[in-house]
Amino acid sequence: MAKSEFYVSADMEADGPVPGPFSMSSFGLAVAGMHDGMAFQAFDPTESTFYAELKPISDAYEPEALAVSGLDRSRLEREGQDPSQAMDAAATWLADVSDELRATPVFVAYPLSYDWMWMYWYFMRFANNGSPFGHSRCLDIKTLYATKSDSPITGSTKRSMPQQLLPTHPHTHDALDDAIEQAELFQNLMRWTGSEADLPFSGAK
């Protein structure tokens, strides 16, 4: 029997395009549900969450990127968590959830490529035990929609999705808010067969 896994919706905000030269400003994690090897079960994504704001790791930043989150860089320099502290705390939280659910964590994002790049780099660079998701335990929501809807990746945007699949939680560019919003989308896609006739979803259940 396949090992159970739980899905962690992840979103992050940064002050530039790539980690290293630039800094991750914040990240949010929300448990969206789990799969016991036979069926998917959705969880309320507001019930089990993690959020952190981080100190910058370099002097370089792009004002346009920083403005997206609305976070104040000077405040992050004073009050943000040290990246090592934040990534270790996130790894500990994930381990606790894993023990509680007796399941392995899987990273979920839309699009996966951007959020995974930052989170994996920060875990590998700053966490004592590296990435709690390994090097590939991740799922791209955009690819999930493309596969179920038989659409090309370039056509798999939120604007192209049936309205019933879209989350009810607002997209605010707060990392935790957006992780919760994204969890709803993931849940709806996991329960959707791909048929237009099979669209009973309107947010988390």
Coordinates of N, CA and C in Angstrom, one line a residue:
M1 N 0.8 -1.2 0.0 CA 0.0 0.0 0.0 C 0.9 1.2 0.0
A2 N 0.5 2.3 -0.8 CA 1.3 3.5 -0.9 C 1.3 4.2 0.5
K3 N 2.4 4.9 0.8 CA 2.5 5.6 2.0 C 1.6 6.9 2.0
S4 N 1.0 7.2 3.1 CA 0.1 8.4 3.1 C 1.0 9.7 3.0
E5 N 0.4 10.7 2.4 CA 1.1 12.0 2.2 C 0.1 13.1 2.5
F6 N 0.7 14.2 3.0 CA -0.2 15.4 3.2 C 0.4 16.5 2.4
Y7 N -0.6 17.4 1.9 CA -0.2 18.4 0.9 C -0.2 19.8 1.6
V8 N 1.0 20.4 1.4 CA 1.2 21.7 2.0 C 1.2 22.8 1.0
S9 N 0.2 23.6 1.0 CA 0.1 24.7 0.0 C 1.1 25.8 0.5
A10 N 2.0 26.2 -0.4 CA 3.1 27.2 0.0 C 3.0 28.4 -0.9
D11 N 3.2 29.5 -0.3 CA 3.4 30.8 -1.1 C 4.4 31.6 -0.4
M12 N 5.2 32.4 -1.2 CA 6.2 33.2 -0.6 C 6.3 34.6 -1.4
E13 N 6.8 35.5 -0.7 CA 7.1 36.8 -1.3 C 8.6 37.1 -1.2
A14 N 9.1 37.8 -2.3 CA 10.5 38.1 -2.3 C 10.8 39.5 -2.9
D15 N 12.0 40.0 -2.7 CA 12.3 41.3 -3.2 C 13.2 41.3 -4.5
G16 N 13.1 40.2 -5.2 CA 13.8 40.0 -6.5 C 13.5 38.7 -7.1
P17 N 14.1 38.5 -8.3 CA 13.7 37.3 -9.1 C 14.3 36.0 -8.7
V18 N 15.4 36.0 -8.0 CA 16.1 34.7 -7.7 C 16.7 34.8 -6.3
P19 N 16.7 33.6 -5.6 CA 17.3 33.6 -4.2 C 18.8 33.7 -4.3
G20 N 19.4 34.3 -3.2 CA 20.9 34.4 -3.2 C 21.3 35.9 -3.3
P21 N 21.2 36.4 -4.6 CA 21.4 37.8 -4.8 C 20.3 38.6 -4.1
F22 N 19.1 38.0 -4.1 CA 17.9 38.7 -3.5 C 17.4 37.9 -2.3
S23 N 16.4 38.4 -1.6 CA 15.9 37.8 -0.4 C 14.5 37.4 -0.4
M24 N 14.1 36.4 0.3 CA 12.7 36.0 0.5 C 12.2 36.9 1.7
S25 N 11.1 37.5 1.5 CA 10.6 38.4 2.5 C 9.7 37.7 3.5
S26 N 8.9 36.8 3.0 CA 7.9 36.1 3.8 C 7.5 34.8 3.2
F27 N 7.0 33.9 3.9 CA 6.4 32.7 3.4 C 5.3 32.2 4.3
G28 N 4.3 31.5 3.6 CA 3.2 30.9 4.4 C 2.9 29.5 3.9
L29 N 2.6 28.6 4.9 CA 2.3 27.2 4.6 C 0.9 26.9 5.2
A30 N 0.1 26.1 4.4 CA -1.2 25.7 4.9 C -1.4 24.3 4.5
V31 N -1.8 23.4 5.4 CA -2.1 22.0 5.1 C -3.5 22.0 4.4
A32 N -3.4 21.5 3.2 CA -4.6 21.5 2.3 C -5.4 20.1 2.4
G33 N -4.7 19.1 2.8 CA -5.4 17.8 2.8 C -4.3 16.7 2.8
M34 N -4.8 15.4 2.7 CA -3.9 14.3 2.6 C -4.5 13.2 1.7
H35 N -3.6 12.3 1.3 CA -4.0 11.1 0.5 C -3.4 9.9 1.3
D36 N -4.3 9.0 1.6 CA -3.9 7.8 2.3 C -3.5 6.6 1.4
G37 N -3.3 6.9 0.1 CA -2.9 5.9 -0.8 C -4.1 5.3 -1.6
M38 N -5.3 5.7 -1.1 CA -6.5 5.3 -1.8 C -7.4 6.5 -2.2
A39 N -7.5 7.5 -1.4 CA -8.4 8.6 -1.7 C -7.8 9.9 -1.0
F40 N -8.2 11.0 -1.6 CA -7.9 12.4 -1.2 C -8.9 12.9 -0.2
Q41 N -8.4 13.5 0.9 CA -9.3 14.1 1.9 C -8.9 15.5 2.1
A42 N -9.8 16.5 1.9 CA -9.5 17.9 2.1 C -9.6 18.3 3.5
F43 N -8.7 19.2 4.0 CA -8.8 19.8 5.3 C -9.1 21.3 5.2
D44 N -9.6 21.8 6.2 CA -9.8 23.3 6.3 C -8.4 23.9 6.3
P45 N -8.0 24.6 5.3 CA -6.6 25.1 5.2 C -6.2 26.2 6.2
T46 N -7.3 26.7 6.9 CA -7.0 27.8 7.9 C -6.6 27.2 9.3
E47 N -6.8 25.8 9.4 CA -6.6 25.2 10.7 C -5.2 24.9 11.1
S48 N -4.3 24.6 10.1 CA -3.0 24.2 10.3 C -2.1 25.0 9.4
T49 N -1.4 26.0 9.9 CA -0.7 27.0 9.1 C 0.6 27.4 9.8
F50 N 1.5 27.9 8.9 CA 2.8 28.5 9.4 C 3.1 29.7 8.6
Y51 N 3.6 30.8 9.3 CA 4.0 32.0 8.6 C 5.2 32.6 9.2
A52 N 6.1 33.2 8.4 CA 7.3 33.8 8.9 C 7.6 35.0 8.0
E53 N 8.2 36.0 8.6 CA 8.8 37.2 7.8 C 10.2 37.2 8.2
L54 N 11.1 37.4 7.1 CA 12.5 37.1 7.3 C 13.3 38.4 7.1
K55 N 14.5 38.4 7.7 CA 15.5 39.5 7.5 C 16.1 39.3 6.1
P56 N 16.4 40.4 5.4 CA 17.0 40.3 4.1 C 18.4 39.6 4.3
I57 N 18.9 38.9 3.2 CA 20.2 38.3 3.3 C 21.2 39.1 2.4
S58 N 20.8 40.1 1.7 CA 21.7 40.9 0.9 C 21.2 42.4 0.9
D59 N 22.0 43.2 0.3 CA 21.6 44.6 0.2 C 20.8 44.9 -1.1
A60 N 20.8 43.9 -2.0 CA 20.2 44.1 -3.3 C 18.7 43.8 -3.2
Y61 N 17.9 44.6 -3.9 CA 16.5 44.4 -4.0 C 15.9 45.2 -5.2
E62 N 14.8 44.7 -5.7 CA 14.1 45.4 -6.8 C 12.8 46.0 -6.2
P63 N 12.7 47.3 -6.2 CA 11.5 48.0 -5.6 C 10.2 47.4 -6.1
E64 N 10.1 47.1 -7.4 CA 8.9 46.6 -7.9 C 8.5 45.2 -7.3
A65 N 9.5 44.4 -7.1 CA 9.2 43.1 -6.5 C 8.8 43.2 -5.0
L66 N 9.5 44.1 -4.3 CA 9.2 44.3 -2.9 C 7.8 44.9 -2.7
A67 N 7.4 45.8 -3.7 CA 6.1 46.4 -3.5 C 4.9 45.5 -3.6
V68 N 5.1 44.3 -4.2 CA 4.0 43.4 -4.4 C 3.4 42.9 -3.1
S69 N 4.3 42.6 -2.1 CA 3.8 42.2 -0.8 C 3.4 43.3 0.1
G70 N 3.9 44.5 -0.2 CA 3.7 45.6 0.7 C 4.5 45.6 2.0
L71 N 5.4 44.7 2.1 CA 6.2 44.6 3.3 C 7.3 45.7 3.3
D72 N 7.6 46.2 4.5 CA 8.6 47.3 4.6 C 10.0 46.7 4.9
R73 N 10.9 46.9 4.0 CA 12.2 46.3 4.1 C 13.0 46.7 5.3
S74 N 12.8 48.0 5.7 CA 13.5 48.5 6.9 C 13.0 47.8 8.1
R75 N 11.7 47.5 8.2 CA 11.1 46.8 9.3 C 11.6 45.4 9.3
L76 N 11.7 44.7 8.1 CA 12.2 43.4 8.1 C 13.6 43.3 8.6
E77 N 14.4 44.3 8.3 CA 15.8 44.3 8.7 C 15.8 44.3 10.3
R78 N 14.9 45.0 10.9 CA 14.9 45.2 12.3 C 14.2 44.0 13.0
E79 N 13.0 43.6 12.4 CA 12.1 42.7 13.1 C 12.0 41.3 12.5
G80 N 12.4 41.1 11.3 CA 12.3 39.9 10.6 C 13.1 38.8 11.3
Q81 N 12.6 37.5 11.1 CA 13.4 36.4 11.7 C 14.7 36.2 10.9
D82 N 15.7 35.7 11.7 CA 16.9 35.2 11.0 C 16.4 34.0 10.1
P83 N 16.9 33.9 8.9 CA 16.5 32.8 8.0 C 16.7 31.4 8.6
S84 N 17.8 31.2 9.3 CA 18.0 29.9 9.9 C 17.0 29.6 10.9
Q85 N 16.6 30.6 11.7 CA 15.6 30.4 12.7 C 14.2 30.1 12.1
A86 N 13.9 30.8 11.0 CA 12.6 30.6 10.3 C 12.5 29.3 9.6
M87 N 13.6 28.9 8.9 CA 13.5 27.6 8.2 C 13.5 26.4 9.1
D88 N 14.3 26.5 10.2 CA 14.2 25.4 11.2 C 12.9 25.3 11.8
A89 N 12.3 26.5 12.1 CA 10.9 26.4 12.8 C 9.9 25.8 11.8
A90 N 10.0 26.2 10.5 CA 9.1 25.6 9.5 C 9.3 24.1 9.4
A91 N 10.5 23.7 9.4 CA 10.8 22.2 9.3 C 10.3 21.5 10.6
T92 N 10.4 22.1 11.7 CA 9.9 21.5 13.0 C 8.3 21.4 12.9
W93 N 7.7 22.5 12.4 CA 6.2 22.5 12.3 C 5.8 21.4 11.3
L94 N 6.5 21.2 10.2 CA 6.2 20.2 9.3 C 6.4 18.8 9.9
A95 N 7.4 18.6 10.7 CA 7.7 17.3 11.3 C 6.5 17.0 12.3
D96 N 6.1 18.0 13.0 CA 5.0 17.8 14.0 C 3.7 17.4 13.3
V97 N 3.4 18.1 12.1 CA 2.2 17.7 11.4 C 2.3 16.3 10.8
S98 N 3.5 16.0 10.3 CA 3.8 14.7 9.8 C 3.6 13.6 10.8
D99 N 4.0 13.8 12.1 CA 3.8 12.9 13.2 C 2.3 12.7 13.5
E100 N 1.6 13.8 13.5 CA 0.2 13.8 13.9 C -0.6 13.1 12.8
L101 N -0.3 13.3 11.5 CA -1.0 12.7 10.5 C -0.5 11.3 10.0
R102 N 0.7 11.0 10.5 CA 1.5 9.8 10.1 C 1.6 9.8 8.6
A103 N 2.0 10.9 8.0 CA 2.1 11.0 6.6 C 3.3 11.9 6.2
T104 N 3.7 11.8 5.0 CA 4.9 12.5 4.4 C 4.4 13.8 3.8
P105 N 5.2 15.0 4.0 CA 4.7 16.2 3.4 C 5.1 16.3 1.9
V106 N 4.2 16.9 1.2 CA 4.4 17.2 -0.3 C 4.1 18.7 -0.5
F107 N 5.0 19.4 -1.1 CA 4.9 20.8 -1.4 C 4.0 21.1 -2.6
V108 N 3.1 22.0 -2.4 CA 2.1 22.3 -3.5 C 2.1 23.8 -3.8
A109 N 2.2 24.2 -5.0 CA 2.2 25.6 -5.3 C 1.7 25.9 -6.8
Y110 N 1.4 27.2 -7.0 CA 0.9 27.6 -8.4 C 1.5 29.0 -8.6
P111 N 2.5 29.0 -9.6 CA 3.1 27.9 -10.2 C 4.2 27.4 -9.3
L112 N 4.5 26.1 -9.4 CA 5.5 25.5 -8.5 C 6.9 26.0 -8.7
S113 N 7.3 26.3 -9.9 CA 8.7 26.6 -10.3 C 9.2 27.8 -9.4
Y114 N 8.4 28.8 -9.2 CA 8.9 30.0 -8.5 C 9.0 29.8 -7.0
D115 N 7.9 29.3 -6.4 CA 7.9 29.1 -5.0 C 8.8 28.0 -4.5
W116 N 8.9 26.9 -5.3 CA 9.8 25.8 -4.9 C 11.2 26.3 -5.0
M117 N 11.6 27.1 -6.1 CA 12.9 27.5 -6.2 C 13.4 28.3 -4.9
W118 N 12.6 29.2 -4.5 CA 12.9 30.0 -3.3 C 12.9 29.1 -2.0
M119 N 11.9 28.4 -1.8 CA 11.8 27.6 -0.5 C 12.8 26.5 -0.5
Y120 N 13.1 25.8 -1.5 CA 14.1 24.8 -1.5 C 15.5 25.4 -1.3
W121 N 15.8 26.5 -1.9 CA 17.1 27.1 -1.7 C 17.2 27.5 -0.3
Y122 N 16.2 28.2 0.3 CA 16.3 28.6 1.7 C 16.4 27.4 2.7
F123 N 15.7 26.4 2.4 CA 15.8 25.2 3.3 C 17.2 24.6 3.2
M124 N 17.7 24.5 2.0 CA 19.0 23.9 1.8 C 20.2 24.8 2.4
R125 N 20.0 26.1 2.2 CA 21.0 27.0 2.7 C 21.0 27.3 4.2
F126 N 19.8 27.3 4.8 CA 19.7 27.8 6.1 C 19.2 26.8 7.2
A127 N 18.4 25.8 6.8 CA 17.9 24.8 7.7 C 18.9 23.8 8.1
N128 N 18.9 23.4 9.3 CA 20.0 22.4 9.8 C 19.9 21.1 9.1
N129 N 18.7 20.7 8.7 CA 18.5 19.3 8.1 C 18.1 19.4 6.6
G130 N 18.3 20.6 6.0 CA 18.0 20.7 4.6 C 16.5 20.7 4.3
S131 N 16.1 20.3 3.2 CA 14.7 20.4 2.8 C 13.8 19.3 3.4
P132 N 12.8 19.6 4.1 CA 11.8 18.6 4.6 C 11.0 18.0 3.5
F133 N 11.1 18.5 2.3 CA 10.4 17.9 1.1 C 11.3 17.1 0.2
G134 N 12.5 16.9 0.7 CA 13.5 16.2 -0.2 C 13.9 17.1 -1.3
H135 N 14.3 16.5 -2.5 CA 14.6 17.3 -3.6 C 13.5 17.3 -4.7
S136 N 12.4 16.6 -4.5 CA 11.4 16.5 -5.5 C 10.0 16.2 -5.1
R137 N 9.8 16.2 -3.8 CA 8.4 15.9 -3.3 C 7.5 17.1 -3.4
C138 N 7.1 17.3 -4.6 CA 6.3 18.6 -4.9 C 5.3 18.3 -6.0
L139 N 4.3 19.2 -6.1 CA 3.3 19.1 -7.1 C 2.9 20.5 -7.6
D140 N 2.8 20.6 -8.9 CA 2.5 21.9 -9.6 C 1.0 21.9 -9.9
I141 N 0.3 22.9 -9.3 CA -1.2 23.0 -9.5 C -1.5 23.3 -10.9
K142 N -0.6 24.1 -11.6 CA -0.9 24.4 -13.0 C -0.8 23.2 -13.8
T143 N 0.1 22.3 -13.6 CA 0.2 21.1 -14.4 C -1.0 20.2 -14.1
L144 N -1.4 20.2 -12.8 CA -2.6 19.4 -12.4 C -3.8 19.8 -13.2
Y145 N -4.0 21.1 -13.3 CA -5.2 21.6 -14.1 C -5.0 21.2 -15.6
A146 N -3.8 21.4 -16.1 CA -3.5 21.2 -17.5 C -3.8 19.7 -17.9
T147 N -3.4 18.8 -17.0 CA -3.7 17.4 -17.2 C -5.1 17.0 -17.1
K148 N -5.8 17.5 -16.1 CA -7.3 17.2 -15.9 C -8.1 17.8 -17.0
S149 N -7.8 19.0 -17.5 CA -8.6 19.7 -18.4 C -8.2 19.4 -19.9
D150 N -7.1 18.7 -20.0 CA -6.5 18.4 -21.4 C -6.2 19.7 -22.1
S151 N -5.5 20.6 -21.3 CA -5.2 22.0 -21.8 C -3.7 22.1 -21.9
P152 N -3.2 22.9 -22.8 CA -1.7 23.2 -22.8 C -1.3 24.0 -21.6
I153 N -0.1 23.9 -21.2 CA 0.4 24.7 -20.0 C 0.1 26.2 -20.2
T154 N 0.4 26.7 -21.5 CA 0.2 28.1 -21.7 C -1.2 28.6 -21.6
G155 N -2.2 27.6 -21.7 CA -3.6 27.9 -21.5 C -4.1 27.6 -20.2
S156 N -3.3 27.2 -19.3 CA -3.7 26.7 -17.9 C -3.5 27.8 -16.9
T157 N -4.2 28.9 -17.2 CA -4.2 30.1 -16.2 C -5.4 30.1 -15.4
K158 N -5.4 30.8 -14.3 CA -6.6 30.9 -13.5 C -7.8 31.5 -14.2
R159 N -7.5 32.4 -15.1 CA -8.5 33.1 -15.9 C -9.2 32.1 -16.9
S160 N -8.5 31.0 -17.2 CA -9.1 30.0 -18.1 C -9.9 28.9 -17.4
M161 N -9.8 28.9 -16.1 CA -10.5 27.8 -15.3 C -11.9 28.1 -15.1
P162 N -12.8 27.0 -15.1 CA -14.2 27.2 -14.7 C -14.3 27.9 -13.4
Q163 N -15.3 28.8 -13.3 CA -15.4 29.6 -12.1 C -15.6 28.8 -10.8
Q164 N -16.2 27.6 -11.0 CA -16.5 26.8 -9.8 C -15.2 26.2 -9.2
L165 N -14.2 26.2 -10.0 CA -12.9 25.7 -9.4 C -12.1 26.7 -8.6
L166 N -12.4 28.0 -8.8 CA -11.7 29.0 -8.2 C -12.0 29.2 -6.7
P167 N -11.0 29.5 -5.9 CA -11.2 29.7 -4.5 C -12.0 30.9 -4.1
T168 N -12.6 30.8 -2.9 CA -13.4 31.9 -2.4 C -12.6 32.8 -1.6
H169 N -11.5 32.3 -1.0 CA -10.6 33.1 -0.2 C -9.9 34.2 -1.1
P170 N -9.7 35.4 -0.6 CA -9.1 36.4 -1.4 C -7.6 36.3 -1.6
H171 N -7.2 36.8 -2.8 CA -5.7 36.8 -3.1 C -5.2 38.2 -2.7
T172 N -4.4 38.3 -1.6 CA -4.0 39.5 -1.0 C -2.5 39.9 -1.2
H173 N -1.7 38.9 -1.6 CA -0.3 39.0 -1.6 C 0.3 39.0 -0.2
D174 N -0.5 38.6 0.8 CA 0.1 38.2 2.0 C 0.3 36.7 1.9
A175 N 1.5 36.2 2.2 CA 1.9 34.9 1.9 C 1.0 33.8 2.5
L176 N 0.6 34.0 3.7 CA -0.3 33.0 4.3 C -1.7 33.1 3.7
D177 N -2.2 34.3 3.5 CA -3.5 34.4 2.9 C -3.5 33.7 1.5
D178 N -2.5 33.9 0.8 CA -2.4 33.3 -0.6 C -2.2 31.8 -0.5
A179 N -1.5 31.3 0.5 CA -1.3 29.8 0.6 C -2.6 29.2 0.9
I180 N -3.5 29.9 1.7 CA -4.8 29.3 2.1 C -5.7 29.4 0.8
E181 N -5.6 30.5 0.1 CA -6.4 30.6 -1.2 C -6.0 29.5 -2.1
Q182 N -4.7 29.3 -2.3 CA -4.2 28.3 -3.2 C -4.6 26.9 -2.8
A183 N -4.7 26.7 -1.5 CA -5.1 25.4 -1.0 C -6.5 25.0 -1.4
E184 N -7.4 26.0 -1.5 CA -8.8 25.8 -1.9 C -8.8 25.4 -3.4
L185 N -8.0 26.1 -4.2 CA -7.9 25.7 -5.6 C -7.4 24.3 -5.8
F186 N -6.4 23.9 -5.0 CA -5.8 22.6 -5.1 C -6.9 21.5 -4.7
Q187 N -7.6 21.8 -3.6 CA -8.6 20.9 -3.2 C -9.7 20.6 -4.3
N188 N -10.1 21.7 -4.9 CA -11.1 21.6 -5.9 C -10.6 20.8 -7.1
L189 N -9.4 21.1 -7.5 CA -8.8 20.3 -8.6 C -8.6 18.9 -8.3
M190 N -8.2 18.6 -7.1 CA -8.0 17.1 -6.7 C -9.3 16.4 -6.8
R191 N -10.5 17.1 -6.5 CA -11.8 16.4 -6.5 C -12.5 16.5 -7.8
W192 N -11.9 17.2 -8.8 CA -12.5 17.4 -10.1 C -12.0 16.3 -11.0
T193 N -13.0 15.7 -11.8 CA -12.6 14.7 -12.8 C -12.1 15.3 -14.1
G194 N -12.4 16.6 -14.3 CA -12.0 17.2 -15.6 C -13.3 17.5 -16.5
S195 N -14.4 17.0 -16.0 CA -15.7 17.1 -16.8 C -16.3 18.4 -16.4
E196 N -16.9 19.2 -17.4 CA -17.6 20.4 -17.1 C -18.9 20.1 -16.3
A197 N -19.4 18.8 -16.4 CA -20.6 18.5 -15.6 C -20.3 18.2 -14.2
D198 N -19.0 18.1 -13.8 CA -18.6 17.7 -12.5 C -17.9 18.9 -11.8
L199 N -18.7 19.9 -11.5 CA -18.2 21.1 -10.9 C -19.0 21.6 -9.7
P200 N -19.0 20.8 -8.7 CA -19.8 21.2 -7.5 C -19.1 22.0 -6.5
F201 N -17.8 22.4 -6.8 CA -17.0 23.0 -5.8 C -17.0 24.5 -5.7
S202 N -17.0 25.0 -4.6 CA -16.9 26.5 -4.4 C -16.1 26.8 -3.1
G203 N -14.9 26.4 -3.1 CA -14.0 26.6 -2.0 C -13.8 25.4 -1.1
A204 N -13.1 25.6 0.0 CA -12.8 24.5 0.9 C -14.0 23.9 1.6
K205 N -14.0 22.6 1.8 CA -15.1 21.9 2.5 C -14.5 21.3 3.7

